[in-house]
Amino acid sequence: MSDENLSLELEKLCIHYKRHDDLLSFIKKVHEKCGYLSPENIKNVASLWNVSVGEIYGLTTFYVFLSTKPLGQNVVRVCRSTPCYLENCDMVIETIEKKFNIRPGGVTEDGKFSLQLVSCIGACDQAPAMLINDELYGNLTPGKIETILKGL
Amino acid sequence: MPEKRIVLENCGVIDPSDINTYLSRDGFKALEKARKHMTPQQVINEVKRSGLRGRGGAGFPTGLKWELCTKSPEKERFVICNADEGEVGTFKDRYIIQNDPFGIIEGIALAGYAIGASKGYIYLRAEYHYLRDLLENAIEQAKTKGFLGEKNNESFGIEVREGAGAYVCGEETALMESIEGKRGEARYRPPFPPEHGLWQKPTSINNVETLANIPHIIFRGAEWFSQIGTQQSKGTKVFSVSGDVEKPGIYELPMGTPLRELVEELAQAKDLKAAQVGGASGRLIPEEKLDTPLAFETVLGAGAVIVFSKGRNIIQVVRRNIEFFAEESCGKCVPCREGTQVMSDILRRFSLGQGTKEDLTILEELSNAMMLASLCGLGQAAPNSVSDSLLYFRSEYDT
Amino acid sequence: MITIKLNGSNVEARRGMTILDLCKEKGISIPTLCYHPQLTPTGACRLCVVEVEGARTLVASCHTPVAPGMTIQTHSPKVIQTRKMIVELLLSAHPDFCPVCNKANVCELRMIAADLGVGLPRFRTKKRYYPIEDDNPYIIRDLSKCVLCFRCVKACREVKMANVYSVGYRGHSSKIIVDNDQPLNKEVCRQCDVCVLFCPVGALVLREERFRKISRKPFIIKG
C-alpha cells in the first residue's frame, strides 16, 4: 500500500474508532494492517488521536499482542503457564524452534513465522496448546505440530 | 454430590448461533419478567436475597455491588462483563461463551436494567478473539428480537471490546483503564468502580459466570437459588480442572462440594500430591487436606483446579507461577514489580538446589510484604503458592 | 469533622482529607516516595502504607481518604517491617554507586533507607541499566537510577502541562520513556527544570549542576 493510501485509510479508521472512543481497537487495526507498529505508524496514530507519541508507544509496549518490531505473517504463540508446563510445553517450543531454526521472540528468515511464548491462553483442558494467529490448537504432539505447520 | 447444572444448563443443548433454540428453553423470559413486572430495585433485592457472590475470585456480593452503583447521583452508568479470563488454569468463561452466549447477554441486560445503565461492555481477552464473531452474532440476534437496542423503548446496547494480551487487565480497574485506551495499570481504591468506574462513571463490573447466573435467579426466584450451596456461598460453581487428571474439563458443582470429589471422582486424578485451587494466584492444597469443601469461606478463587501428581516437583510448579506473575506484573507498584522478580530469582536457585536458609527467610518476609502492600489483587495474591508451599512442602526446599 | 483513632488517641479530621494529610497535621512522619504534595497521588511506591483496623491489607495513606470511625496504626511492627522490605526491594534494583552520585546527599531514597535503618539489601536482583542520556543541552537523564516513582511524568503533565514523558514497557522492564523510547532531547525542556526538581533520586539532573557539589547534613542510620 502506498504511503498516501495508507494515511488516508488510517484517517478513515480513526474517525470510526473515535466515535466509539476506542483507541486500543484502533491501534490493533493499524497493527493488523501493517503487521506491526513502526515508529512512523505510531507517530501517525498519535497525531490522529491527538495524544503524545510516548503515550502510544507506552500502550504498544504494554500489551503482548502488539509489537513495535516486524512480525512474521503467522504468529505462533505457545502457552507455557502451569497446566501446559505440566503437559510438556517445552516439547512444543523445541519442535517449533528446530523446525524453523528460530528462538522465542524471533522471526524466520523468510518472514513467514514468528514464535512467541505467552501466558495462559485458556486452553488448559487441551494442554499443551498454542495459538497461531487467532486459531487455537490443542493436545499438541510433535506429529500434530508438523501437520498444522505444513497446512499453513 | 453429583454435578448440578445451572449456569451450564443450556451448554451443549442449544445452538449458540441461533437465538431461537435459546428462546425455546425459557430464554429471555427473565428479562421480560424483570422489565414488565419488576422495578430495578426489586431486581437488585432479588439478587441480594439470592446471596450470589462474584465468580471472578473475589466473591463480592453481586446485589450489593449493583445497589452501590444506583446510589450515585450520576445518571450515566455502565455494566461491564469481564471476559478477560486470564487466571492460569481457568477456561470456564471460554466454555460458557462458546456454548451459551445468550445467557450472558441476558445477564448483562438484566444488570443494565437493575442499575439503570446506558450501555454494557463485554471485555474479551485477545487470546479469545476466535469467540468474537459468535458473541457479536448473538448480540445482533438479541437486538433483532428486540431484547437490546432501540426497540421496546429500551436503548440498552452491548459492545464487545477486546484486550491485547495482558493478564492484569482481568483486574477490574486495569480492565477499565484498558477500555479507556490506556495501559492496563491498576488504579488505587477508593474510589471503587460503583462510584467512579469507567470514564469516572458508576460501573458494575461482573464476571461472565456471575452474569450467567442472573437470568436463572430472576426467573426461578432467590429462594430457589439460595437453597443450593453453603451458608456463605450460594448456588453452584463452574470449575476448570487441568493438570494430572484423566478427564480435564469443565464441571459445575454445588458450592461446598469437597475438593476430593471433584478431582478424584469426576476428573479422575490418580496418585495425587497436591491441587492448586484458584489458578496461579490460588492456594495450594496438599493431599491430606483434599476433603476441604470448595466455597468462598474456605478456598475457591475463580474455580481453576490444577492437579499435581506424586512425581511433580512443587518448587518447579511454584517457580513457574511466580515467573508468570513477573511477566504479567504491570510494573506500577514496587512490591509487585520488584518482589516477583526477586522471588523468581530465589526460586530458580532453589530449583537448582542452591537455595539457602537466608533465602527462605527472605521468601517468607517478601511474601508477607507483597500480600500486605501491593496495589492490586495481582501482587497481593501472587505469593499465595509460595507461602503455601513453604507451609506444606517445606521439606522440598531442602537447604 | 469526623473522629478517628490515630495511634491510640482520638483525633479530629476533616472529611475528604487523606490519612497522610491527617498524619502530617498531627506531626506524625510517614515515609513517601511517589507522593508529592503538588501532584495527584499515584500509589506506586507503597512506602506510606499504614494499618487500618478491619482492612484486609495495609492501605496506602497518600491516596486513602479518612472515614468516620477509622482506627489507624502508622508505626506498628507489621507496617515497619513492610516498609523496610519495600526499601530493600528498591535498593536491590538501584545501582550501588551512591558515592559518585551527585544527588547522594539529597537523595530521598537514601534518606528513607537511613530513617528505617535499612543498609545493604540482603538480596540482589536484576538492575535496570540504561545508557546515560547526556547528549541534550538541558537535562541529563540517567535511568539506571530511576526508581519509577512517576513523579517526573506527573510533574511534566500537571505542573508544566507539557507531557514529555510517558511510561513504556511493563513489569520489571517498565521505563519512563520519551516518544518512541528516545533519549530526552526536547525543545520544551529548554529553561524548564520542573521534572528535575521533582526527581527524588539522581535520575534527572540539570546539565550545569552535574558536577556541582550539593552539600547537606550526612544521613546517619538510626537503626
CSV table of C-alpha atoms in Angstrom, one decimal, chain B residues 371-374 380, chain C residues 46 49-52 55-60 76 78-79 82:
chain,number,residue,atom,x,y,z
B,371,MET,CA,0.4,-9.6,50.3
B,372,LEU,CA,0.1,-6.6,52.6
B,373,ALA,CA,1.3,-3.7,50.4
B,374,SER,CA,0.7,-4.4,46.7
B,380,GLN,CA,-1.5,-9.4,46.8
C,46,ARG,CA,3.6,1.7,48.7
C,49,VAL,CA,1.3,2.1,54.0
C,50,VAL,CA,-0.5,2.1,57.4
C,51,GLU,CA,-2.6,-0.4,59.2
C,52,VAL,CA,-6.3,0.3,59.3
C,55,ALA,CA,-8.8,-3.8,56.2
C,56,ARG,CA,-7.6,-7.0,54.6
C,57,THR,CA,-4.3,-5.5,53.6
C,58,LEU,CA,-2.4,-2.4,54.6
C,59,VAL,CA,-3.6,0.8,52.9
C,60,ALA,CA,-1.5,3.5,51.3
C,76,SER,CA,3.0,-0.9,64.1
C,78,LYS,CA,3.8,-5.0,60.7
C,79,VAL,CA,3.9,-1.6,59.0
C,82,THR,CA,6.6,-4.0,55.3
